[in-house]
Amino acid sequence: MSRKPVHLAVYDTLADWETGFAAAHLARGGYEVRTVGASADRPVTSIGGLRIVPDLALDSVRPEDSSLLILPGADLWDAGDDLAPFARTARAFLAAGTPVAAICGATAGLAREGLLDDRDHTSAVSFYLAATGYGGGPRYVETDAVTDGLLVTAGPTEPVAFAREILRLLGVYEGEVLDAWYRLFHDSDAQAYAVLEKAAAR
């Protein structure tokens, strides 16, 4: 069965480590991962100095053509309004019934857009989001990652939990296989590998 691609937003200062687990295992699970920038012809540079040429421009991405929009953290989320168009795109995705996953600074972008006011969510710390002036404080959850309907959120130190929620949401892994995947990559539990190997052989 043909799957719609996953769209991964890329912009200057994006945090390299935050989406690697998700992107790699989505690709292994049969999803094409396409990068989306403000412009398709302007390379961006990550915090780690990686130079990325986006596959697509943001204004050409439509929710109905996507399985998921992933928004990584970046210094730019807190340095002005340069990334506000990505938060507005997240609003359009959610309104159309297409999932969105945001981690670290991207959660602040969604807070400023009003997308966390009525959804359970998490981030780096509660006062980080409170500084945006958003109205969702009572819905903040102190945990590694949160899924509320079609929205996944996580803090910057939880790339594996972030990926876990995405993989669950899209049905890449489920049940004991998802649990084993998390235990292997988060806890270095060698016993979990056997569960994954058995599942792969089926």
mmCIF file of C-alpha atoms in Angstrom:
data_model
loop_
_atom_site.group_PDB
_atom_site.id
_atom_site.type_symbol
_atom_site.label_atom_id
_atom_site.label_comp_id
_atom_site.label_asym_id
_atom_site.label_seq_id
_atom_site.Cartn_x
_atom_site.Cartn_y
_atom_site.Cartn_z
ATOM 1 C CA MET A 1 0.000 0.000 0.000
ATOM 2 C CA SER A 2 1.337 3.411 -0.971
ATOM 3 C CA ARG A 3 1.892 5.736 1.959
ATOM 4 C CA LYS A 4 1.925 9.492 1.853
ATOM 5 C CA PRO A 5 5.336 10.958 2.720
ATOM 6 C CA VAL A 6 6.301 12.418 6.060
ATOM 7 C CA HIS A 7 7.415 16.041 5.882
ATOM 8 C CA LEU A 8 10.330 17.127 8.071
ATOM 9 C CA ALA A 9 10.759 20.877 8.464
ATOM 10 C CA VAL A 10 14.314 22.184 8.148
ATOM 11 C CA TYR A 11 15.604 25.649 8.947
ATOM 12 C CA ASP A 12 18.798 27.308 10.127
ATOM 13 C CA THR A 13 19.871 26.322 13.680
ATOM 14 C CA LEU A 14 17.666 23.211 13.731
ATOM 15 C CA ALA A 15 18.662 20.780 16.470
ATOM 16 C CA ASP A 16 20.191 17.802 14.680
ATOM 17 C CA TRP A 17 19.648 15.227 17.416
ATOM 18 C CA GLU A 18 15.942 15.734 17.963
ATOM 19 C CA THR A 19 14.432 14.030 14.905
ATOM 20 C CA GLY A 20 17.030 11.435 13.898
ATOM 21 C CA PHE A 21 15.391 8.445 15.565
ATOM 22 C CA ALA A 22 11.984 9.326 14.155
ATOM 23 C CA ALA A 23 13.193 9.966 10.610
ATOM 24 C CA ALA A 24 15.334 6.831 10.429
ATOM 25 C CA HIS A 25 12.678 4.459 11.702
ATOM 26 C CA LEU A 26 9.896 6.050 9.690
ATOM 27 C CA ALA A 27 12.016 5.436 6.597
ATOM 28 C CA ARG A 28 12.654 1.851 7.684
ATOM 29 C CA GLY A 29 8.922 1.503 8.207
ATOM 30 C CA GLY A 30 8.177 2.408 4.607
ATOM 31 C CA TYR A 31 7.628 6.154 4.789
ATOM 32 C CA GLU A 32 9.411 8.546 2.460
ATOM 33 C CA VAL A 33 10.804 11.422 4.537
ATOM 34 C CA ARG A 34 10.911 14.718 2.606
ATOM 35 C CA THR A 35 12.546 17.866 3.956
ATOM 36 C CA VAL A 36 10.652 21.148 3.824
ATOM 37 C CA GLY A 37 12.261 24.585 4.022
ATOM 38 C CA ALA A 38 11.074 28.152 3.688
ATOM 39 C CA SER A 39 12.506 27.907 0.183
ATOM 40 C CA ALA A 40 13.449 24.865 -1.899
ATOM 41 C CA ASP A 41 16.513 26.565 -3.362
ATOM 42 C CA ARG A 42 18.151 27.898 -0.195
ATOM 43 C CA PRO A 43 20.218 25.455 1.891
ATOM 44 C CA VAL A 44 19.901 25.594 5.666
ATOM 45 C CA THR A 45 22.533 24.850 8.299
ATOM 46 C CA SER A 46 21.819 22.906 11.478
ATOM 47 C CA ILE A 47 23.266 23.607 14.931
ATOM 48 C CA GLY A 48 25.788 20.856 14.214
ATOM 49 C CA GLY A 49 26.852 22.496 10.970
ATOM 50 C CA LEU A 50 25.087 20.081 8.617
ATOM 51 C CA ARG A 51 24.070 21.709 5.348
ATOM 52 C CA ILE A 52 20.652 20.591 4.105
ATOM 53 C CA VAL A 53 19.009 21.444 0.792
ATOM 54 C CA PRO A 54 15.219 21.193 1.289
ATOM 55 C CA ASP A 55 13.267 18.907 -1.011
ATOM 56 C CA LEU A 56 10.266 21.227 -1.014
ATOM 57 C CA ALA A 57 9.239 24.773 -0.164
ATOM 58 C CA LEU A 58 6.817 25.186 2.716
ATOM 59 C CA ASP A 59 4.165 26.881 0.597
ATOM 60 C CA SER A 60 3.973 23.836 -1.694
ATOM 61 C CA VAL A 61 3.173 21.331 1.054
ATOM 62 C CA ARG A 62 -0.480 20.388 1.491
ATOM 63 C CA PRO A 63 -1.874 18.454 4.467
ATOM 64 C CA GLU A 64 -3.796 16.090 2.200
ATOM 65 C CA ASP A 65 -0.522 14.988 0.594
ATOM 66 C CA SER A 66 1.222 14.221 3.883
ATOM 67 C CA SER A 67 1.165 11.611 6.637
ATOM 68 C CA LEU A 68 2.816 13.880 9.213
ATOM 69 C CA LEU A 69 4.592 17.217 9.660
ATOM 70 C CA ILE A 70 7.610 17.113 12.008
ATOM 71 C CA LEU A 71 8.888 20.376 13.500
ATOM 72 C CA PRO A 72 12.321 20.170 15.178
ATOM 73 C CA GLY A 73 13.613 22.666 17.680
ATOM 74 C CA ALA A 74 15.897 25.504 16.601
ATOM 75 C CA ASP A 75 17.347 28.661 18.122
ATOM 76 C CA LEU A 76 15.281 30.628 15.602
ATOM 77 C CA TRP A 77 12.012 29.663 17.307
ATOM 78 C CA ASP A 78 12.930 32.065 20.120
ATOM 79 C CA ALA A 79 14.711 34.710 18.063
ATOM 80 C CA GLY A 80 11.830 36.354 16.199
ATOM 81 C CA ASP A 81 9.079 35.451 13.774
ATOM 82 C CA ASP A 82 11.119 33.786 11.016
ATOM 83 C CA LEU A 83 9.622 30.374 11.763
ATOM 84 C CA ALA A 84 6.043 31.540 12.367
ATOM 85 C CA PRO A 85 5.005 30.277 8.887
ATOM 86 C CA PHE A 86 5.862 26.745 10.025
ATOM 87 C CA ALA A 87 3.571 27.104 13.049
ATOM 88 C CA ARG A 88 0.808 28.393 10.784
ATOM 89 C CA THR A 89 1.322 25.368 8.553
ATOM 90 C CA ALA A 90 0.975 23.164 11.627
ATOM 91 C CA ARG A 91 -2.381 24.819 12.285
ATOM 92 C CA ALA A 92 -3.495 24.015 8.728
ATOM 93 C CA PHE A 93 -2.358 20.394 9.097
ATOM 94 C CA LEU A 94 -4.222 19.862 12.345
ATOM 95 C CA ALA A 95 -7.340 21.539 10.967
ATOM 96 C CA ALA A 96 -7.219 19.151 8.001
ATOM 97 C CA GLY A 97 -6.804 16.089 10.222
ATOM 98 C CA THR A 98 -3.120 15.497 9.424
ATOM 99 C CA PRO A 99 -0.809 14.864 12.409
ATOM 100 C CA VAL A 100 1.910 17.228 13.623
ATOM 101 C CA ALA A 101 4.889 16.420 15.867
ATOM 102 C CA ALA A 102 6.844 19.234 17.548
ATOM 103 C CA ILE A 103 9.862 19.044 19.824
ATOM 104 C CA CYS A 104 11.810 21.578 21.902
ATOM 105 C CA GLY A 105 11.575 25.137 20.552
ATOM 106 C CA ALA A 106 8.919 24.142 18.048
ATOM 107 C CA THR A 107 6.539 23.627 20.973
ATOM 108 C CA ALA A 108 6.973 27.314 21.817
ATOM 109 C CA GLY A 109 6.128 28.169 18.228
ATOM 110 C CA LEU A 110 2.925 26.157 18.513
ATOM 111 C CA ALA A 111 2.158 27.798 21.854
ATOM 112 C CA ARG A 112 2.433 31.251 20.275
ATOM 113 C CA GLU A 113 0.118 30.054 17.502
ATOM 114 C CA GLY A 114 -2.464 29.017 20.120
ATOM 115 C CA LEU A 115 -2.276 25.333 19.238
ATOM 116 C CA LEU A 116 -1.457 24.165 22.778
ATOM 117 C CA ASP A 117 -4.184 26.073 24.611
ATOM 118 C CA ASP A 118 -6.683 23.208 24.364
ATOM 119 C CA ARG A 119 -4.419 20.171 24.005
ATOM 120 C CA ASP A 120 -2.338 18.181 26.472
ATOM 121 C CA HIS A 121 1.327 18.808 25.731
ATOM 122 C CA THR A 122 4.845 18.946 27.083
ATOM 123 C CA SER A 123 8.109 20.740 26.304
ATOM 124 C CA ALA A 124 11.472 21.436 27.924
ATOM 125 C CA VAL A 125 9.922 22.889 31.118
ATOM 126 C CA SER A 126 6.579 24.489 31.861
ATOM 127 C CA PHE A 127 7.960 27.987 32.443
ATOM 128 C CA TYR A 128 9.585 27.961 29.014
ATOM 129 C CA LEU A 129 6.156 27.784 27.416
ATOM 130 C CA ALA A 130 4.633 30.097 30.033
ATOM 131 C CA ALA A 131 7.019 32.813 28.822
ATOM 132 C CA THR A 132 5.213 32.791 25.465
ATOM 133 C CA GLY A 133 2.068 34.098 27.174
ATOM 134 C CA TYR A 134 -0.005 31.185 25.900
ATOM 135 C CA GLY A 135 -3.180 29.972 27.600
ATOM 136 C CA GLY A 136 -2.381 26.275 27.813
ATOM 137 C CA GLY A 137 -0.564 26.128 31.147
ATOM 138 C CA PRO A 138 -3.182 23.881 32.791
ATOM 139 C CA ARG A 139 -2.731 21.337 29.965
ATOM 140 C CA TYR A 140 1.055 21.040 30.460
ATOM 141 C CA VAL A 141 2.146 17.482 31.374
ATOM 142 C CA GLU A 142 5.448 16.724 33.140
ATOM 143 C CA THR A 143 6.529 13.704 31.109
ATOM 144 C CA ASP A 144 8.905 12.728 28.307
ATOM 145 C CA ALA A 145 6.474 13.069 25.375
ATOM 146 C CA VAL A 146 2.741 13.581 24.952
ATOM 147 C CA THR A 147 0.254 12.664 22.236
ATOM 148 C CA ASP A 148 -3.106 14.417 22.276
ATOM 149 C CA GLY A 149 -5.155 13.401 19.274
ATOM 150 C CA LEU A 150 -3.087 14.312 16.231
ATOM 151 C CA LEU A 151 -0.415 16.336 18.053
ATOM 152 C CA VAL A 152 2.835 14.988 19.508
ATOM 153 C CA THR A 153 5.067 17.165 21.705
ATOM 154 C CA ALA A 154 8.355 16.528 23.524
ATOM 155 C CA GLY A 155 11.283 18.314 25.129
ATOM 156 C CA PRO A 156 14.814 18.582 23.713
ATOM 157 C CA THR A 157 16.263 15.736 25.811
ATOM 158 C CA GLU A 158 13.675 13.196 24.651
ATOM 159 C CA PRO A 159 14.319 12.340 20.982
ATOM 160 C CA VAL A 160 13.638 8.638 21.596
ATOM 161 C CA ALA A 161 10.337 9.234 23.391
ATOM 162 C CA PHE A 162 9.416 11.710 20.649
ATOM 163 C CA ALA A 163 10.078 9.019 18.039
ATOM 164 C CA ARG A 164 8.152 6.454 20.096
ATOM 165 C CA GLU A 165 5.026 8.600 19.995
ATOM 166 C CA ILE A 166 5.389 9.227 16.257
ATOM 167 C CA LEU A 167 5.948 5.544 15.479
ATOM 168 C CA ARG A 168 2.893 4.649 17.568
ATOM 169 C CA LEU A 169 0.758 7.345 15.960
ATOM 170 C CA LEU A 170 1.561 6.153 12.430
ATOM 171 C CA GLY A 171 1.390 2.472 13.332
ATOM 172 C CA VAL A 172 5.005 1.688 12.452
ATOM 173 C CA TYR A 173 5.421 -0.268 15.704
ATOM 174 C CA GLU A 174 2.777 -1.295 18.220
ATOM 175 C CA GLY A 175 2.390 -3.092 21.529
ATOM 176 C CA GLU A 176 5.331 -5.146 22.737
ATOM 177 C CA VAL A 177 7.365 -4.312 19.633
ATOM 178 C CA LEU A 178 7.077 -0.582 20.278
ATOM 179 C CA ASP A 179 7.909 -1.146 23.945
ATOM 180 C CA ALA A 180 10.958 -3.207 22.981
ATOM 181 C CA TRP A 181 12.079 -0.569 20.482
ATOM 182 C CA TYR A 182 11.924 2.088 23.195
ATOM 183 C CA ARG A 183 13.733 -0.072 25.755
ATOM 184 C CA LEU A 184 16.505 -0.815 23.274
ATOM 185 C CA PHE A 185 17.169 2.741 22.137
ATOM 186 C CA HIS A 186 16.355 4.582 25.366
ATOM 187 C CA ASP A 187 17.502 2.138 28.025
ATOM 188 C CA SER A 188 20.089 0.067 26.096
ATOM 189 C CA ASP A 189 18.163 -3.048 27.149
ATOM 190 C CA ALA A 190 19.832 -5.843 25.201
ATOM 191 C CA GLN A 191 16.923 -8.222 25.883
ATOM 192 C CA ALA A 192 14.658 -5.940 23.858
ATOM 193 C CA TYR A 193 16.651 -6.704 20.711
ATOM 194 C CA ALA A 194 15.384 -10.277 20.678
ATOM 195 C CA VAL A 195 11.796 -9.045 20.593
ATOM 196 C CA LEU A 196 12.565 -6.794 17.620
ATOM 197 C CA GLU A 197 14.472 -9.542 15.809
ATOM 198 C CA LYS A 198 11.543 -11.937 16.268
ATOM 199 C CA ALA A 199 9.099 -9.333 14.999
ATOM 200 C CA ALA A 200 11.271 -8.633 11.932
ATOM 201 C CA ALA A 201 11.331 -12.325 11.076
ATOM 202 C CA ARG A 202 7.539 -12.550 11.010
#
